[in-house]
């Protein structure tokens, strides 16, 4: 499953970015136009605050990060991009492409760091950091302008959980992660950024991998977009290019 949330912050032309995942699939990332680095410390501190951890989870950094450098080649004066992700998170390429705007670029697999990413060693942290192994549908961009960051309230879609009423929870059901799927995701992300007045969580569910989710959500065809929150539940099947129908379902207006 792939999740996408937005905080409506733009991407600069030149930047460095780092994304830190948890074993459960949550994500926090930053985009740094000053290209200074060492942002993994801030991301770990933010995770500690948001998930109420006993200490910053620095042990995640060598195993669960993805990095990108969008730089200007001084010889050609062309903008070039280098992007890599560790083996544990390379499967999240679709969401990495969406948050960093890399289009069709294929992310490279970073070398596995022996001694730092031993699965047995990582498993020893699970009893002290159980929140990291849970999926909270959390993807947050850490704002560089925040000296003392005020992190957005996370949206949790687990059963019997109170949802944040000032936000949207959406699910997009697709059959496989093809180029068409990525185009749908990019177009939908652009529309939601432009039209929604509140944060949103968009979870992409591959019905080929998770057929039980399609059954639970009564999805019989793809692509299908389901608005889970705010209620009432609404859905659109097939025609996701129809902007008017999407805005009507969301109760939003074109800006």
Coordinates of C-alpha atoms in Angstrom, one line a residue:
X1 CA 0.0 0.0 0.0
X2 CA 1.2 3.5 -0.8
X3 CA 0.1 6.6 1.0
X4 CA 0.3 10.3 0.0
X5 CA -0.4 13.4 2.1
X6 CA 0.3 17.0 1.3
X7 CA 1.1 20.1 3.2
X8 CA 0.9 22.3 0.2
X9 CA 4.6 23.3 0.2
X10 CA 6.2 23.8 -3.2
X11 CA 9.3 22.1 -4.6
X12 CA 12.2 24.5 -5.4
X13 CA 14.1 23.9 -8.7
X14 CA 17.4 23.0 -6.9
X15 CA 17.3 21.1 -3.7
X16 CA 18.4 18.1 -1.6
X17 CA 15.8 15.9 -0.1
X18 CA 15.7 13.1 2.4
X19 CA 12.8 10.7 3.2
X20 CA 12.8 8.6 6.3
X21 CA 10.4 5.6 6.5
X22 CA 9.4 3.5 9.4
X23 CA 9.2 -0.4 9.2
X24 CA 5.4 0.1 9.4
X25 CA 5.3 2.3 6.3
X26 CA 5.0 5.8 7.7
X27 CA 7.1 8.5 6.1
X28 CA 8.5 11.9 7.1
X29 CA 10.6 13.9 4.6
X30 CA 12.1 17.3 4.0
X31 CA 13.1 19.3 0.9
X32 CA 16.2 21.6 1.5
X33 CA 16.9 24.3 -1.1
X34 CA 20.0 25.4 0.9
X35 CA 21.4 21.8 0.5
X36 CA 23.0 21.8 4.0
X37 CA 22.3 18.2 5.0
X38 CA 22.1 16.6 8.4
X39 CA 18.3 16.6 8.2
X40 CA 18.1 13.0 9.4
X41 CA 18.5 14.3 12.9
X42 CA 15.5 16.6 12.6
X43 CA 13.4 13.9 11.0
X44 CA 14.2 11.5 13.8
X45 CA 13.3 14.1 16.4
X46 CA 10.1 14.8 14.6
X47 CA 9.2 11.1 14.6
X48 CA 9.9 11.0 18.3
X49 CA 7.4 13.8 19.0
X50 CA 4.7 12.6 16.6
X51 CA 4.7 9.0 17.6
X52 CA 5.6 9.5 21.3
X53 CA 8.8 7.5 21.1
X54 CA 11.2 7.2 24.1
X55 CA 14.1 8.7 22.0
X56 CA 14.8 9.7 18.4
X57 CA 15.0 6.5 16.2
X58 CA 18.4 7.1 14.7
X59 CA 18.8 3.4 14.1
X60 CA 16.3 3.8 11.1
X61 CA 18.6 6.1 9.1
X62 CA 21.1 3.6 7.6
X63 CA 18.3 1.3 6.6
X64 CA 15.0 3.2 5.9
X65 CA 16.0 6.3 4.0
X66 CA 15.9 7.6 0.5
X67 CA 17.8 10.7 -0.7
X68 CA 17.7 12.9 -3.8
X69 CA 19.9 15.7 -5.1
X70 CA 18.5 18.0 -7.7
X71 CA 21.5 20.0 -8.9
X72 CA 22.8 22.3 -11.6
X73 CA 25.6 20.9 -13.7
X74 CA 28.1 23.8 -14.1
X75 CA 29.4 22.6 -17.4
X76 CA 26.1 22.0 -19.2
X77 CA 24.0 24.4 -17.1
X78 CA 21.4 21.6 -17.1
X79 CA 19.5 20.5 -14.0
X80 CA 20.3 16.9 -13.1
X81 CA 18.9 14.5 -10.5
X82 CA 20.4 11.7 -8.6
X83 CA 18.0 9.7 -6.4
X84 CA 18.6 6.5 -4.4
X85 CA 16.8 4.5 -1.8
X86 CA 17.9 1.7 0.5
X87 CA 16.6 -1.8 -0.3
X88 CA 14.1 -1.8 2.5
X89 CA 12.3 1.3 1.0
X90 CA 13.0 1.0 -2.8
X91 CA 9.5 -0.5 -3.2
X92 CA 8.0 3.0 -2.3
X93 CA 9.2 4.5 -5.6
X94 CA 5.7 5.7 -6.6
X95 CA 5.3 7.8 -3.5
X96 CA 8.9 9.1 -3.7
X97 CA 8.3 10.2 -7.3
X98 CA 5.1 12.0 -6.2
X99 CA 6.6 13.9 -3.2
X100 CA 9.8 14.9 -4.9
X101 CA 8.4 15.4 -8.4
X102 CA 10.9 13.1 -10.2
X103 CA 8.4 11.9 -12.9
X104 CA 9.6 8.9 -14.8
X105 CA 13.1 8.9 -13.1
X106 CA 14.0 5.4 -11.8
X107 CA 15.4 5.6 -8.3
X108 CA 18.6 3.7 -7.7
X109 CA 19.1 1.1 -5.0
X110 CA 21.7 2.2 -2.4
X111 CA 24.2 -0.4 -1.1
X112 CA 22.9 -2.3 1.9
X113 CA 25.1 -1.4 4.9
X114 CA 26.3 -4.6 6.5
X115 CA 26.4 -4.4 10.3
X116 CA 24.0 -1.5 10.5
X117 CA 20.9 -3.0 8.9
X118 CA 20.9 -6.5 10.3
X119 CA 17.3 -7.5 10.6
X120 CA 17.9 -9.4 13.8
X121 CA 19.4 -6.3 15.4
X122 CA 16.6 -4.1 14.1
X123 CA 14.1 -6.5 15.6
X124 CA 15.5 -5.9 19.1
X125 CA 14.2 -2.3 18.9
X126 CA 10.6 -3.4 18.3
X127 CA 9.7 -3.9 22.0
X128 CA 10.9 -0.4 22.9
X129 CA 9.6 1.3 19.7
X130 CA 6.4 -0.6 18.8
X131 CA 4.8 2.5 17.2
X132 CA 7.4 2.3 14.4
X133 CA 6.1 -1.1 13.3
X134 CA 2.5 0.2 13.1
X135 CA 1.0 1.8 10.0
X136 CA -0.6 5.2 10.9
X137 CA -1.2 6.4 7.3
X138 CA 1.3 9.1 8.1
X139 CA 3.3 11.1 5.5
X140 CA 4.5 14.5 6.6
X141 CA 6.8 17.1 5.1
X142 CA 9.0 18.8 7.7
X143 CA 9.0 22.6 7.0
X144 CA 12.5 24.1 7.0
X145 CA 10.9 27.4 8.2
X146 CA 9.8 25.9 11.4
X147 CA 12.4 26.6 14.1
X148 CA 10.2 24.8 16.6
X149 CA 8.2 22.6 14.3
X150 CA 4.4 22.3 14.9
X151 CA 3.7 19.0 13.2
X152 CA 0.3 18.4 11.6
X153 CA -2.0 16.0 13.4
X154 CA -1.8 12.6 11.8
X155 CA -4.8 11.0 10.3
X156 CA -5.3 7.4 11.5
X157 CA -7.7 5.1 9.7
X158 CA -7.6 2.1 12.0
X159 CA -11.0 0.8 13.1
X160 CA -12.6 2.5 16.1
X161 CA -10.3 5.5 15.8
X162 CA -11.5 9.1 15.9
X163 CA -10.5 10.8 12.7
X164 CA -9.3 14.4 12.3
X165 CA -12.4 16.2 11.0
X166 CA -10.3 19.0 9.4
X167 CA -8.9 16.7 6.7
X168 CA -9.7 14.1 4.0
X169 CA -9.0 10.4 4.0
X170 CA -9.0 9.0 0.4
X171 CA -8.3 5.6 -1.1
X172 CA -7.4 5.0 -4.7
X173 CA -7.8 1.4 -5.9
X174 CA -5.7 0.4 -8.9
X175 CA -4.7 -2.9 -10.6
X176 CA -0.8 -2.9 -10.6
X177 CA 1.6 0.0 -10.5
X178 CA 2.0 0.9 -14.2
X179 CA 2.8 4.1 -16.0
X180 CA -0.9 4.7 -16.2
X181 CA -1.2 4.4 -12.4
X182 CA 1.5 6.9 -11.9
X183 CA -0.1 9.4 -14.2
X184 CA -3.4 9.0 -12.4
X185 CA -1.7 9.6 -9.1
X186 CA 0.2 12.7 -10.3
X187 CA -3.0 14.2 -11.9
X188 CA -5.0 13.5 -8.8
X189 CA -2.3 14.9 -6.5
X190 CA -2.2 18.1 -8.6
X191 CA -6.0 18.5 -8.4
X192 CA -6.1 17.9 -4.6
X193 CA -3.3 20.3 -4.0
X194 CA -5.1 23.0 -6.0
X195 CA -8.6 22.4 -4.7
X196 CA -8.6 21.1 -1.1
X197 CA -8.5 23.6 1.8
X198 CA -7.4 20.9 4.3
X199 CA -4.7 18.3 4.5
X200 CA -5.4 14.9 3.0
X201 CA -4.2 11.3 3.1
X202 CA -4.4 9.4 -0.2
X203 CA -3.7 5.7 0.1
X204 CA -3.1 3.8 -3.1
X205 CA -4.1 0.1 -2.9
X206 CA -3.2 -2.5 -5.5
X207 CA -6.1 -4.9 -5.7
X208 CA -3.8 -7.5 -7.3
X209 CA -1.7 -7.5 -4.1
X210 CA -4.5 -6.8 -1.6
X211 CA -7.7 -8.3 -3.0
X212 CA -9.2 -8.4 0.5
X213 CA -9.1 -4.6 0.7
X214 CA -11.1 -4.4 -2.5
X215 CA -13.7 -6.7 -1.0
X216 CA -13.9 -4.8 2.2
X217 CA -14.4 -1.5 0.4
X218 CA -16.8 -3.0 -2.1
X219 CA -14.6 -2.2 -5.1
X220 CA -15.3 -4.2 -8.2
X221 CA -13.5 -2.2 -10.9
X222 CA -10.3 -0.1 -11.2
X223 CA -9.4 2.7 -10.9
X224 CA -11.8 3.6 -8.1
X225 CA -11.4 6.6 -5.8
X226 CA -13.2 6.3 -2.4
X227 CA -13.6 9.3 0.0
X228 CA -13.6 7.7 3.4
X229 CA -13.7 10.9 5.4
X230 CA -15.4 13.3 5.9
X231 CA -18.6 11.3 5.7
X232 CA -20.7 10.3 3.9
X233 CA -18.6 7.9 2.0
X234 CA -18.4 8.6 -1.7
X235 CA -16.7 6.9 -4.7
X236 CA -15.9 7.5 -8.4
X237 CA -15.2 4.6 -10.7
X238 CA -13.2 4.8 -13.8
X239 CA -13.5 8.5 -15.0
X240 CA -10.9 10.2 -12.7
X241 CA -10.2 12.8 -15.3
X242 CA -13.7 14.3 -14.8
X243 CA -12.7 17.3 -12.6
X244 CA -16.3 18.4 -11.9
X245 CA -17.3 15.0 -10.6
X246 CA -14.2 14.8 -8.4
X247 CA -14.8 18.2 -6.9
X248 CA -18.4 17.4 -6.4
X249 CA -17.5 14.2 -4.5
X250 CA -15.0 16.1 -2.4
X251 CA -17.2 19.1 -1.8
X252 CA -14.4 21.3 -3.0
X253 CA -14.1 24.1 -5.5
X254 CA -11.6 24.7 -8.3
X255 CA -9.1 27.5 -7.3

